[in-house]
XYZ file of C-alpha atoms in Angstrom:
772
model
C 75.501 -56.419 90.205
C 72.607 -58.858 89.969
C 69.051 -57.675 90.671
C 67.648 -61.206 90.679
C 65.106 -62.781 88.371
C 62.868 -60.452 86.384
C 59.391 -59.901 88.005
C 56.426 -61.523 86.441
C 53.325 -59.430 85.553
C 51.236 -60.634 88.506
C 54.159 -59.868 90.826
C 54.408 -56.377 89.401
C 50.625 -56.058 90.008
C 51.050 -57.029 93.676
C 53.695 -54.329 94.001
C 51.273 -51.741 92.720
C 50.592 -49.107 95.437
C 47.102 -48.595 96.950
C 44.971 -46.716 94.462
C 42.877 -43.649 95.091
C 39.596 -45.532 94.479
C 40.454 -47.785 97.407
C 41.482 -44.793 99.487
C 38.181 -43.135 98.529
C 36.295 -46.035 100.079
C 38.248 -45.515 103.298
C 37.543 -41.808 103.226
C 33.858 -42.532 102.592
C 33.707 -44.800 105.637
C 35.488 -42.151 107.678
C 33.043 -39.493 106.523
C 30.102 -41.680 107.538
C 31.577 -42.275 110.993
C 32.384 -38.575 111.361
C 28.811 -37.645 110.424
C 27.325 -40.082 112.933
C 29.846 -39.259 115.674
C 30.332 -35.510 115.251
C 30.940 -33.287 118.279
C 32.645 -36.063 120.250
C 33.247 -35.695 123.975
C 36.440 -36.794 125.687
C 34.702 -39.725 127.321
C 35.837 -43.060 125.857
C 33.276 -45.621 124.845
C 32.954 -48.505 127.316
C 34.615 -51.635 125.870
C 31.462 -53.760 126.117
C 29.431 -51.125 124.291
C 32.138 -50.867 121.616
C 32.082 -54.626 121.080
C 28.297 -54.670 121.033
C 28.245 -52.096 118.258
C 30.052 -54.476 115.931
C 27.393 -57.160 116.249
C 25.564 -57.676 113.009
C 22.017 -56.176 113.310
C 19.829 -58.330 115.501
C 16.292 -59.308 114.418
C 14.640 -56.649 116.587
C 16.572 -53.952 114.674
C 15.082 -54.884 111.317
C 14.440 -53.087 109.105
C 17.458 -50.856 109.726
C 17.183 -47.084 109.716
C 19.286 -44.724 107.583
C 21.850 -44.100 110.391
C 22.085 -47.865 110.937
C 22.776 -48.399 107.254
C 25.343 -45.603 107.276
C 27.119 -47.022 110.327
C 27.272 -50.592 109.095
C 28.348 -49.409 105.635
C 31.271 -47.525 107.203
C 32.184 -50.563 109.277
C 32.021 -52.845 106.247
C 34.138 -50.478 104.147
C 36.839 -50.254 106.795
C 36.692 -53.999 107.396
C 37.044 -54.634 103.681
C 39.940 -52.157 103.438
C 41.722 -53.776 106.368
C 41.091 -57.284 105.023
C 42.279 -56.309 101.554
C 45.352 -54.578 102.949
C 46.255 -57.634 105.043
C 45.743 -59.933 102.057
C 47.811 -57.668 99.767
C 50.694 -57.345 102.198
C 50.720 -61.058 102.933
C 50.743 -61.865 99.189
C 53.666 -59.465 98.665
C 55.567 -61.022 101.527
C 55.138 -64.562 100.305
C 55.080 -64.219 96.538
C 57.351 -61.266 95.679
C 61.155 -61.437 96.125
C 62.658 -59.183 98.700
C 64.595 -57.240 96.138
C 61.388 -56.589 94.213
C 59.574 -55.376 97.315
C 62.337 -52.844 97.960
C 62.290 -51.492 94.423
C 59.829 -48.836 93.351
C 58.685 -50.705 90.291
C 55.944 -48.225 89.426
C 57.921 -45.129 90.239
C 55.016 -43.555 92.232
C 55.379 -41.439 95.373
C 53.100 -43.223 97.898
C 53.697 -40.967 100.882
C 50.591 -38.821 100.271
C 48.445 -41.933 99.915
C 49.781 -43.411 103.106
C 49.217 -40.130 104.944
C 45.613 -40.012 103.698
C 44.943 -43.533 104.877
C 46.637 -42.869 108.208
C 44.672 -39.674 108.738
C 41.408 -41.434 107.853
C 42.242 -44.264 110.228
C 43.051 -41.865 113.079
C 39.813 -39.894 112.533
C 37.758 -43.093 112.376
C 39.311 -44.495 115.551
C 38.831 -41.185 117.355
C 35.163 -41.023 116.294
C 34.544 -44.629 117.270
C 36.021 -44.213 120.735
C 34.938 -40.689 121.655
C 31.833 -40.090 119.507
C 29.726 -42.971 120.745
C 27.108 -40.783 122.506
C 26.250 -38.935 119.296
C 26.434 -42.047 117.143
C 24.337 -44.303 119.353
C 21.937 -41.521 120.229
C 21.401 -40.626 116.589
C 20.714 -44.246 115.685
C 18.442 -44.564 118.722
C 16.356 -41.495 117.803
C 16.076 -42.624 114.189
C 14.553 -45.864 115.417
C 12.195 -44.004 117.745
C 10.949 -41.905 114.843
C 10.710 -44.838 112.428
C 7.487 -46.831 111.911
C 7.092 -49.802 114.214
C 8.532 -52.957 112.689
C 6.244 -55.982 112.416
C 9.323 -58.108 113.081
C 10.221 -56.271 116.262
C 11.147 -58.259 119.357
C 11.985 -57.256 122.893
C 15.435 -55.666 123.000
C 17.890 -56.252 125.872
C 18.736 -52.533 125.968
C 17.910 -49.649 128.270
C 14.385 -50.794 129.091
C 13.039 -47.774 130.955
C 10.141 -46.584 128.800
C 7.021 -47.411 130.850
C 4.765 -48.058 127.877
C 7.259 -47.785 124.997
C 7.478 -50.206 122.096
C 10.415 -52.638 122.631
C 11.522 -52.218 118.999
C 12.287 -48.569 119.700
C 14.991 -49.250 122.275
C 18.680 -48.477 121.994
C 20.577 -50.194 119.155
C 23.104 -51.567 121.667
C 22.837 -52.764 125.215
C 23.381 -49.861 127.614
C 23.275 -49.333 131.323
C 20.966 -46.591 132.648
C 23.896 -44.188 133.046
C 25.174 -44.936 129.555
C 21.721 -44.482 128.039
C 21.260 -41.190 129.862
C 24.682 -40.027 128.657
C 23.861 -40.805 125.015
C 20.420 -39.170 125.047
C 21.625 -36.139 127.001
C 24.151 -35.518 124.256
C 21.757 -35.739 121.322
C 18.976 -33.581 122.809
C 21.444 -30.734 122.283
C 23.402 -31.826 119.213
C 20.848 -33.318 116.814
C 20.257 -30.981 113.848
C 16.431 -30.626 113.889
C 13.969 -29.803 116.636
C 11.835 -32.825 115.746
C 14.781 -35.173 116.286
C 15.732 -33.495 119.560
C 12.130 -33.739 120.786
C 12.161 -37.474 120.086
C 15.422 -37.777 121.995
C 13.904 -35.747 124.814
C 10.955 -38.122 124.935
C 13.203 -41.175 125.225
C 15.327 -39.481 127.892
C 12.376 -38.376 130.045
C 10.478 -41.643 129.748
C 13.632 -43.642 130.365
C 15.141 -41.772 133.315
C 12.318 -39.724 134.829
C 13.364 -36.935 137.130
C 17.022 -37.969 136.787
C 16.945 -36.203 133.413
C 16.779 -32.785 135.123
C 20.519 -31.884 134.719
C 20.302 -32.688 131.020
C 17.102 -30.624 130.695
C 18.730 -27.642 132.385
C 21.758 -27.856 130.091
C 19.533 -28.190 127.026
C 17.335 -25.221 128.016
C 20.376 -23.035 128.669
C 21.681 -23.635 125.127
C 18.427 -24.188 123.210
C 17.862 -22.230 119.994
C 14.568 -23.826 118.949
C 11.676 -21.860 120.483
C 9.164 -24.727 120.338
C 11.541 -27.189 121.976
C 12.541 -24.681 124.651
C 8.877 -24.372 125.632
C 8.655 -28.100 126.419
C 12.019 -28.148 128.196
C 10.956 -25.330 130.538
C 7.700 -27.108 131.360
C 9.555 -30.321 132.128
C 11.996 -28.451 134.367
C 9.073 -26.911 136.247
C 7.468 -30.336 136.747
C 10.667 -31.577 138.394
C 10.179 -28.879 141.096
C 13.831 -28.333 141.995
C 14.568 -25.052 143.779
C 17.968 -24.758 142.071
C 16.267 -24.322 138.696
C 14.423 -21.174 139.825
C 16.972 -18.688 138.351
C 16.783 -20.320 134.923
C 12.963 -20.303 134.875
C 12.671 -16.774 136.225
C 15.149 -15.508 133.646
C 12.915 -16.839 130.837
C 9.959 -14.800 132.131
C 11.562 -11.927 130.201
C 12.304 -13.914 127.036
C 11.736 -12.250 123.675
C 9.245 -14.929 122.560
C 5.674 -14.900 124.003
C 5.377 -18.691 123.946
C 8.578 -19.040 125.981
C 7.370 -16.452 128.508
C 4.080 -18.340 128.888
C 5.896 -21.661 129.383
C 8.205 -20.056 131.956
C 5.179 -18.649 133.809
C 3.609 -22.110 134.010
C 6.933 -23.608 135.098
C 7.483 -21.000 137.823
C 3.931 -21.494 139.065
C 4.411 -25.259 139.300
C 7.785 -24.759 140.960
C 6.155 -22.598 143.624
C 3.104 -24.870 143.940
C 0.906 -26.440 141.247
C -2.476 -24.771 140.903
C -4.114 -27.937 139.582
C -3.708 -31.663 139.957
C -0.647 -33.143 138.230
C -0.820 -36.737 139.347
C -0.015 -40.306 138.408
C -2.808 -42.704 139.471
C -2.282 -46.010 141.187
C -0.920 -48.457 138.645
C -3.376 -51.226 139.578
C -6.142 -49.742 137.431
C -4.690 -48.791 134.085
C -5.805 -45.341 132.981
C -6.809 -44.909 129.333
C -5.015 -41.553 129.346
C -1.755 -41.611 131.352
C -0.242 -38.315 132.427
C 1.799 -36.983 129.510
C 2.972 -33.848 127.758
C 0.734 -32.981 124.823
C 3.542 -33.327 122.298
C 3.469 -35.404 119.122
C 3.977 -38.127 120.150
C 3.126 -37.496 123.826
C 5.832 -37.791 126.494
C 4.844 -39.995 129.441
C 5.474 -38.181 132.738
C 5.131 -41.039 135.211
C 8.828 -41.018 136.015
C 8.888 -37.223 136.446
C 5.891 -36.917 138.770
C 6.082 -40.216 140.671
C 9.660 -40.856 141.704
C 9.063 -43.873 143.931
C 8.517 -47.402 142.773
C 5.298 -49.110 143.786
C 6.753 -52.604 143.831
C 4.223 -53.823 141.290
C 5.062 -55.568 138.045
C 6.263 -53.338 135.228
C 3.044 -53.833 133.269
C 1.213 -51.846 135.952
C 1.874 -48.265 134.873
C 5.590 -48.893 134.625
C 5.823 -49.621 138.362
C 5.504 -45.961 139.336
C 3.854 -45.186 142.662
C 0.749 -43.043 142.915
C 1.636 -39.392 143.457
C 0.275 -35.891 142.850
C 2.422 -32.769 142.795
C -0.285 -30.740 144.560
C 0.446 -32.805 147.673
C 4.053 -31.585 147.759
C 5.033 -28.624 149.956
C 5.204 -25.097 148.608
C 8.624 -23.780 147.574
C 9.234 -20.215 148.696
C 10.194 -17.737 145.986
C 11.051 -14.069 146.205
C 8.123 -11.655 146.224
C 9.495 -9.945 143.130
C 8.767 -13.116 141.154
C 5.093 -12.837 142.019
C 5.134 -9.172 141.054
C 6.572 -10.134 137.663
C 3.856 -12.724 137.141
C 1.145 -10.288 138.161
C 2.476 -7.707 135.701
C 2.386 -10.382 133.006
C -1.175 -11.360 133.945
C -2.433 -7.781 133.777
C -0.352 -6.414 130.902
C 1.023 -9.303 128.873
C 0.775 -8.668 125.119
C -0.744 -12.093 124.314
C -3.672 -14.021 125.853
C -1.502 -17.136 126.247
C 0.985 -15.528 128.612
C -1.757 -13.727 130.555
C -3.550 -17.042 131.095
C -0.309 -18.789 132.076
C 0.497 -16.067 134.609
C -3.035 -16.360 136.018
C -2.599 -20.126 136.374
C 0.590 -19.502 138.328
C -1.100 -16.997 140.650
C -4.247 -19.004 141.435
C -2.434 -20.806 144.251
C -0.227 -17.805 145.064
C -2.411 -15.061 146.599
C -0.888 -11.720 147.587
C 1.191 -11.872 150.772
C -0.542 -8.765 152.118
C -4.074 -8.623 153.437
C -6.648 -8.381 150.667
C -10.432 -8.174 150.291
C -12.084 -10.784 148.131
C -15.870 -10.627 147.897
C -17.925 -13.108 145.947
C -21.576 -12.136 145.474
C -23.999 -14.375 143.642
C -27.739 -14.166 143.196
C -30.175 -16.215 141.163
C -33.901 -16.372 140.492
C -35.294 -19.821 139.807
C -38.712 -20.685 138.454
C -40.647 -23.367 140.371
C -43.058 -25.293 138.161
C -44.858 -28.498 139.174
C -42.503 -29.388 141.969
C -39.191 -28.897 140.199
C -37.206 -26.042 138.645
C -37.194 -25.815 134.853
C -35.836 -23.257 132.452
C -38.595 -21.823 130.251
C -38.151 -22.320 126.522
C -38.583 -18.576 126.019
C -35.201 -17.966 127.678
C -33.505 -19.109 124.458
C -34.579 -15.866 122.790
C -33.387 -13.697 125.670
C -29.765 -14.851 125.897
C -27.401 -12.540 123.924
C -25.879 -14.262 120.906
C -22.294 -13.931 122.183
C -23.050 -16.049 125.282
C -21.577 -19.546 124.978
C -23.991 -22.426 124.587
C -23.015 -25.436 126.682
C -25.369 -28.023 125.262
C -22.849 -30.869 125.184
C -24.709 -34.205 125.406
C -24.286 -35.746 128.831
C -23.387 -39.054 127.217
C -20.277 -37.405 125.733
C -18.686 -36.986 129.169
C -18.161 -40.677 129.822
C -15.514 -41.217 127.164
C -13.211 -38.401 128.302
C -13.965 -37.873 131.991
C -14.390 -41.370 133.470
C -12.283 -44.482 133.615
C -15.378 -46.652 133.102
C -18.801 -45.967 131.494
C -21.867 -45.573 133.701
C -25.462 -44.351 133.771
C -26.441 -40.722 133.614
C -28.174 -38.111 135.755
C -27.733 -34.350 135.552
C -27.081 -30.836 137.276
C -27.353 -26.644 136.992
C -25.857 -23.174 138.336
C -25.320 -19.280 138.414
C -22.478 -16.876 139.624
C -21.123 -13.304 140.029
C -17.613 -12.466 141.276
C -15.854 -9.389 142.646
C -12.103 -9.665 143.433
C -8.767 -8.215 142.210
C -6.960 -11.586 141.934
C -6.411 -14.639 139.791
C -9.260 -16.912 140.839
C -10.447 -20.454 140.289
C -14.246 -20.770 140.394
C -16.253 -23.975 140.046
C -20.022 -24.322 140.428
C -22.285 -27.338 140.068
C -26.069 -27.638 140.014
C -27.874 -30.372 141.814
C -29.746 -32.602 139.371
C -29.186 -30.061 136.633
C -26.870 -28.831 133.931
C -25.692 -25.517 132.415
C -27.009 -24.359 129.068
C -25.322 -20.948 128.853
C -22.139 -19.340 130.170
C -20.000 -16.224 129.760
C -17.055 -15.583 129.733
C -16.054 -18.858 128.158
C -15.483 -21.474 130.869
C -12.544 -23.844 130.796
C -14.416 -27.073 131.383
C -17.402 -28.793 132.908
C -17.484 -29.871 136.535
C -19.153 -33.185 137.284
C -20.649 -34.561 140.486
C -21.399 -38.292 140.554
C -22.815 -40.733 143.071
C -22.874 -44.525 143.148
C -26.262 -45.839 142.106
C -26.688 -47.478 145.512
C -26.224 -44.114 147.245
C -28.824 -42.109 145.287
C -32.254 -41.594 146.787
C -34.117 -42.162 143.502
C -33.423 -43.094 139.897
C -31.886 -40.207 137.967
C -31.462 -41.684 134.497
C -32.792 -39.491 131.664
C -35.271 -42.101 130.485
C -37.623 -41.547 133.415
C -40.652 -39.497 132.379
C -43.367 -37.997 134.608
C -46.697 -39.680 135.133
C -49.694 -37.322 135.017
C -51.638 -37.336 138.304
C -54.690 -38.939 136.684
C -52.596 -41.680 135.050
C -50.663 -42.812 138.105
C -51.480 -46.376 139.148
C -53.195 -46.837 142.487
C -50.985 -47.714 145.383
C -51.077 -51.363 146.402
C -51.366 -51.897 150.165
C -48.070 -52.980 151.625
C -46.090 -51.992 148.533
C -44.128 -48.746 148.476
C -44.914 -46.621 145.435
C -42.040 -45.781 143.100
C -41.302 -42.074 143.038
C -40.895 -40.290 139.735
C -39.485 -36.944 138.784
C -40.744 -34.750 135.958
C -38.238 -34.675 133.117
C -36.998 -31.572 131.349
C -37.365 -31.608 127.581
C -34.078 -32.076 125.715
C -32.202 -32.361 129.001
C -29.470 -34.607 127.657
C -29.157 -33.005 124.212
C -30.658 -29.516 124.368
C -31.435 -27.638 121.145
C -28.351 -25.449 121.513
C -24.729 -25.665 120.437
C -22.037 -27.504 122.369
C -19.067 -25.866 124.098
C -15.877 -26.528 122.152
C -12.268 -26.805 123.332
C -13.014 -27.899 126.883
C -9.888 -28.444 128.972
C -8.992 -28.374 132.628
C -5.707 -27.951 134.433
C -2.626 -27.176 132.366
C -3.667 -27.179 128.691
C -0.358 -28.668 127.573
C -0.842 -31.829 129.655
C -2.789 -34.995 128.931
C -5.423 -35.949 129.953
C -7.001 -32.529 129.553
C -10.000 -33.395 131.724
C -10.311 -34.380 135.352
C -10.579 -38.170 135.630
C -13.167 -39.373 138.130
C -11.915 -42.558 139.843
C -14.935 -44.849 139.503
C -14.404 -48.530 140.181
C -16.277 -49.905 137.188
C -18.096 -52.371 139.450
C -20.889 -50.170 140.819
C -23.128 -48.157 138.455
C -22.378 -44.453 138.671
C -24.805 -41.670 137.813
C -23.991 -38.056 137.015
C -25.846 -36.211 139.746
C -24.618 -32.661 139.232
C -23.138 -30.891 136.243
C -21.478 -27.510 136.337
C -18.762 -25.270 134.955
C -15.280 -24.214 135.944
C -13.422 -20.975 135.275
C -10.008 -22.085 136.480
C -7.825 -19.016 135.892
C -10.010 -15.938 136.023
C -8.235 -12.608 135.779
C -10.131 -10.323 138.159
C -9.210 -6.652 138.341
C -10.964 -3.586 139.815
C -10.184 -1.522 136.713
C -10.778 -2.314 133.076
C -7.416 -2.951 131.441
C -6.586 -1.773 127.881
C -6.796 -5.257 126.397
C -10.195 -5.986 127.995
C -12.997 -5.636 125.428
C -16.470 -6.676 126.630
C -18.885 -7.909 123.970
C -21.333 -5.535 122.334
C -24.882 -6.159 123.529
C -27.423 -6.017 120.677
C -29.956 -3.167 120.772
C -32.881 -5.586 121.119
C -34.910 -4.790 124.317
C -34.783 -8.491 125.224
C -31.084 -8.037 126.067
C -31.410 -4.881 128.163
C -31.073 -6.924 131.353
C -27.462 -7.801 130.378
C -26.519 -4.126 130.064
C -28.238 -3.415 133.385
C -26.083 -6.046 135.119
C -22.951 -4.584 133.541
C -23.749 -1.266 135.213
C -23.475 -2.805 138.706
C -20.113 -1.725 140.213
C -17.805 -4.723 140.472
C -14.504 -6.023 139.183
C -13.855 -6.894 135.564
C -13.258 -10.588 134.940
C -11.557 -12.210 131.964
C -11.150 -15.830 130.982
C -9.835 -17.360 127.761
C -9.611 -13.969 126.101
C -13.171 -12.840 126.929
C -14.118 -10.034 129.314
C -17.228 -9.135 131.276
C -18.133 -7.513 134.582
C -19.695 -10.659 136.012
C -19.759 -14.428 135.553
C -22.937 -15.760 134.029
C -24.361 -19.247 133.681
C -27.870 -20.596 133.335
C -29.695 -23.859 132.767
C -32.427 -26.282 133.853
C -32.577 -28.584 136.858
C -34.738 -31.418 138.115
C -33.976 -30.840 141.782
C -36.968 -29.932 143.981
C -37.109 -26.468 145.455
C -36.158 -26.310 149.141
C -39.645 -25.104 150.102
C -42.727 -25.932 148.060
C -45.464 -23.285 147.990
C -49.051 -24.048 147.061
C -52.378 -22.330 147.571
C -54.668 -23.818 150.200
C -57.995 -23.049 151.852
C -59.589 -22.014 148.552
C -56.770 -19.620 147.818
C -56.864 -17.836 151.176
C -53.645 -19.336 152.522
C -50.278 -20.497 151.202
C -48.905 -23.778 152.503
C -45.102 -23.870 152.677
C -43.635 -27.377 152.917
C -39.912 -28.096 153.194
C -38.557 -30.754 150.854
C -36.322 -33.117 152.848
C -35.083 -35.543 150.244
C -31.329 -35.122 150.453
C -29.455 -37.947 148.716
C -26.474 -39.591 150.303
C -23.298 -37.650 149.547
C -20.798 -40.417 150.192
C -19.036 -42.865 147.982
C -18.770 -46.601 148.594
C -15.843 -46.150 150.986
C -17.752 -43.574 153.046
C -15.725 -40.581 151.864
C -17.164 -37.709 149.800
C -14.458 -37.954 147.127
C -16.496 -37.474 143.983
C -19.060 -34.757 144.665
C -17.889 -31.165 144.872
C -17.589 -30.046 148.472
C -18.850 -26.499 148.265
C -18.076 -23.657 150.627
C -19.989 -24.017 153.876
C -22.233 -20.994 154.508
C -21.625 -18.855 157.539
C -24.484 -19.019 160.070
C -26.701 -15.935 160.138
C -28.393 -15.722 163.538
C -29.952 -12.385 162.553
C -31.927 -13.988 159.690
C -34.998 -16.158 159.720
C -34.602 -19.391 157.807
C -36.863 -18.162 154.994
C -38.358 -14.895 153.849
C -40.764 -14.276 151.035
C -43.393 -12.187 149.326
C -46.892 -13.062 148.196
C -47.371 -10.796 145.162
C -50.630 -10.186 143.342
C -50.890 -8.174 140.137
C -54.391 -7.380 138.949
C -55.263 -4.813 136.307
C -51.777 -3.371 136.573
C -52.077 -2.831 140.347
C -49.335 -4.454 142.460
C -50.045 -5.598 145.996
C -47.987 -7.838 148.233
C -47.467 -9.327 151.695
C -44.026 -9.945 153.239
C -43.548 -13.012 155.428
C -40.691 -14.513 157.440
C -40.863 -18.061 158.753
C -38.933 -21.143 159.893
C -39.856 -24.624 158.749
C -43.280 -25.683 157.482
C -46.160 -23.274 157.965
C -49.201 -21.518 156.489
C -49.140 -17.847 155.586
C -51.934 -15.542 154.567
C -52.558 -15.081 150.853
C -54.173 -11.655 151.126
C -52.098 -8.526 150.340
C -50.916 -6.121 153.025
C -52.563 -2.696 152.535
C -49.216 -1.061 153.343
C -47.584 -2.781 150.366
C -49.512 -1.367 147.456
C -47.919 -0.161 144.248
C -44.685 -1.188 142.567
C -42.452 1.379 144.352
C -43.569 0.192 147.798
C -43.263 -3.511 147.006
C -39.922 -3.060 145.244
C -38.657 -1.001 148.207
C -39.612 -3.745 150.664
C -37.943 -6.348 148.465
C -34.832 -4.187 148.226
C -34.667 -3.915 152.007
C -34.788 -7.732 152.266
C -31.962 -8.066 149.740
C -29.818 -5.520 151.597
C -30.502 -7.264 154.880
C -29.317 -10.506 153.356
C -26.010 -8.966 152.233
C -26.323 -7.585 148.706
C -25.084 -4.072 148.076
C -27.461 -1.352 146.911
C -26.378 -1.515 143.234
C -26.573 -5.338 143.279
C -30.082 -5.251 144.716
C -31.131 -2.587 142.214
C -29.747 -4.671 139.356
C -31.674 -7.759 140.445
C -34.936 -5.832 140.819
C -34.534 -3.975 137.530
C -33.817 -7.199 135.637
C -36.814 -9.038 137.130
C -39.337 -6.202 137.573
C -41.336 -7.249 134.455
C -41.824 -10.724 135.910
C -42.274 -9.741 139.563
C -44.445 -6.648 139.336
C -45.897 -6.278 135.829
C -47.126 -9.724 134.841
C -50.746 -10.437 135.722
C -51.332 -13.168 138.276
C -50.428 -14.379 141.756
C -47.006 -15.616 142.731
C -44.787 -16.324 145.717
C -41.174 -15.199 145.911
C -39.098 -17.224 148.394
C -35.601 -16.517 149.681
C -33.677 -19.727 150.321
C -31.595 -20.199 153.418
C -27.807 -20.046 152.943
C -27.486 -23.793 153.573
C -30.175 -24.599 150.992
C -28.541 -22.507 148.321
C -25.146 -24.114 149.002
C -26.767 -27.531 148.715
C -28.594 -26.727 145.496
C -25.566 -25.102 143.801
C -22.274 -25.984 145.536
C -19.372 -23.697 144.684
C -15.639 -23.626 145.304
C -13.444 -20.533 144.926
C -9.688 -20.067 145.197
C -8.167 -18.171 146.877
C -10.652 -18.321 149.762
C -12.969 -15.277 149.667
C -13.052 -12.921 152.609
C -16.806 -12.423 152.085
C -19.378 -14.613 150.367
C -22.990 -13.651 149.641
C -25.136 -16.129 147.748
C -28.802 -15.261 147.396
C -31.306 -17.635 145.826
C -34.902 -16.635 145.063
C -37.532 -19.195 144.059
C -40.437 -17.880 142.021
C -43.658 -19.953 142.184
C -46.521 -19.012 139.859
C -49.987 -19.900 141.194
C -52.078 -18.967 138.189
C -52.230 -21.430 135.283
C -51.262 -18.923 132.592
C -47.679 -17.754 133.031
C -46.424 -14.713 131.121
C -45.348 -15.253 127.534
C -41.840 -13.966 128.168
C -39.638 -13.347 131.147
C -36.143 -12.036 131.785
C -33.394 -14.600 131.757
C -32.220 -15.847 135.195
C -29.027 -14.093 136.252
């Protein structure tokens, strides 16, 4: 039997079976594909996407990320193995005799090697076809998290990020449904929370509200507490009634942060308590609506679901929309009860605040009593109200100083810079609810506040609509230094300036934020046009989620008032029966704020007829309260006072203290008039005068304890300081104009009492109680 010609060495080498080093390369490529494509779904990869994956990296993908390198290394290894196998088999077929190919020259069992290669090939093919969501998503997220490439170019893939960098797009060209499928997979399957958050960002910015099913699935299976918090908030912003069971279930989660996020989400689902809006894309906002993640997640596609028809460079083409304009979604009453229990008894301040935010726009379904009572005493000096410097020593040290420079508001609160003018205020609340309280002071600003407010409230007017210049550079002219008036030329009016009005000698309020603290921007943006100069006309404060309860709860700890007699007035106010209020972890029995103002008093009082009469002159210099378009969009529209037909427009007391003896005369009048400046013999002595004043306060609407607290706090100034003075009660409309206020939910009773104290003698007392 002839076996043919003997084989040459190179022919024997061609007959050598595939070695384990070569098989190891195949297994290495398989392992890389399995790592990138793990947890495959039985959804085959679209053919065009599969072909696009095998393109060599395009310029916009350079430099490649680690998953890109891993993928292309696996592809190259398998391509090399296939090419080498084809070359080897072809060389055997053409160069080795048939008898030699049939003989086992090396005497090696190759079945195990063939099975290993076959198994690796099957696994690789399976991962390529069915693991594309994980593989593409992982490569996509790695590029999102990588530094921006200087060589990046616009990618032809899944372009749905409104303001995203083109280099951070998908590594292959995908349709919207394919991109959503890939990102929905990796927000659950990626190994770290940071990677899943990046995938979540791409999904939300790319698909908007269409990402809701993926968010619900991710939240239902999420194990990372921090990521679950953001997923719940996003689900709440979508405002879909079918997600209510999921959100309500997380109100009882074991983690406080998750419970707080669920409370915010449920509140938004029911109805947002604060503005959550996307502005018109024509004017680009420096701070688009976004989650306060790192990096932030743009929410234009979640909040505004309609396209505006503009070019994509205008805010991504999203239409202007605000969630507060959407209808309320009805939820079971038990949900509100759960939130109220969290607000009153939650173990952490964060969840109590979140529950309060949810309940601000969700008052009790049953009838309730909500009384807001506010009183203030203002000092009238030289035609305007100013806060005496001595008040700095009479404010307890725990009270927050709000001396933020007015110039600092333009960078964070306005779309365009403008000129500056300023405002002031004061408040006391009594209600067992979650409340939102905002006060502003005409031509003034707050210097002190307690409990800690959430943010400043700003009232602005176009320069063309103001009745006089309000910029801080204007200083008063002494009467003797004023230039004579030229016939036929109208004299320019001036307003006395308050020292250190823009930058007072007190600390600034830190951590100011309004609305939902986990959203950006964290301040209300005032929509100025940038074409007309705008002046700040009023400045105030906002307590946006007050917890108000008739009883002091275990976690409520009011501050300790120092034993100094200067602070006794604070303890006296705490003794007035009212609800306890808490905001941002601080508790007190009233809201307090104080500060200076340049606004004129509603009625100016001056001695006339050689001191025998007092002339009362109304100040009628109301500025225009309308913007350029004729709508009062920018200034706070305070609560309109209820008419009081039983009250005269003004009431007051002429008080004279001489040698410790108090005498007074009570007057009631309407409009401009003269009143006598001699005391009434029936009003002699502090008890009689204080009793008459108390009767006026009760007639106006204060309760007995409230009236007693006011009198006790101001008795040293009213009745014990030598000199002559006039104490004026403003009308309800004047007080509302001087200090506009808004409260949610609407109060069932509002009492706001403003007293103006005018000193006639040139030497005022050295100290006085703080206004309250």
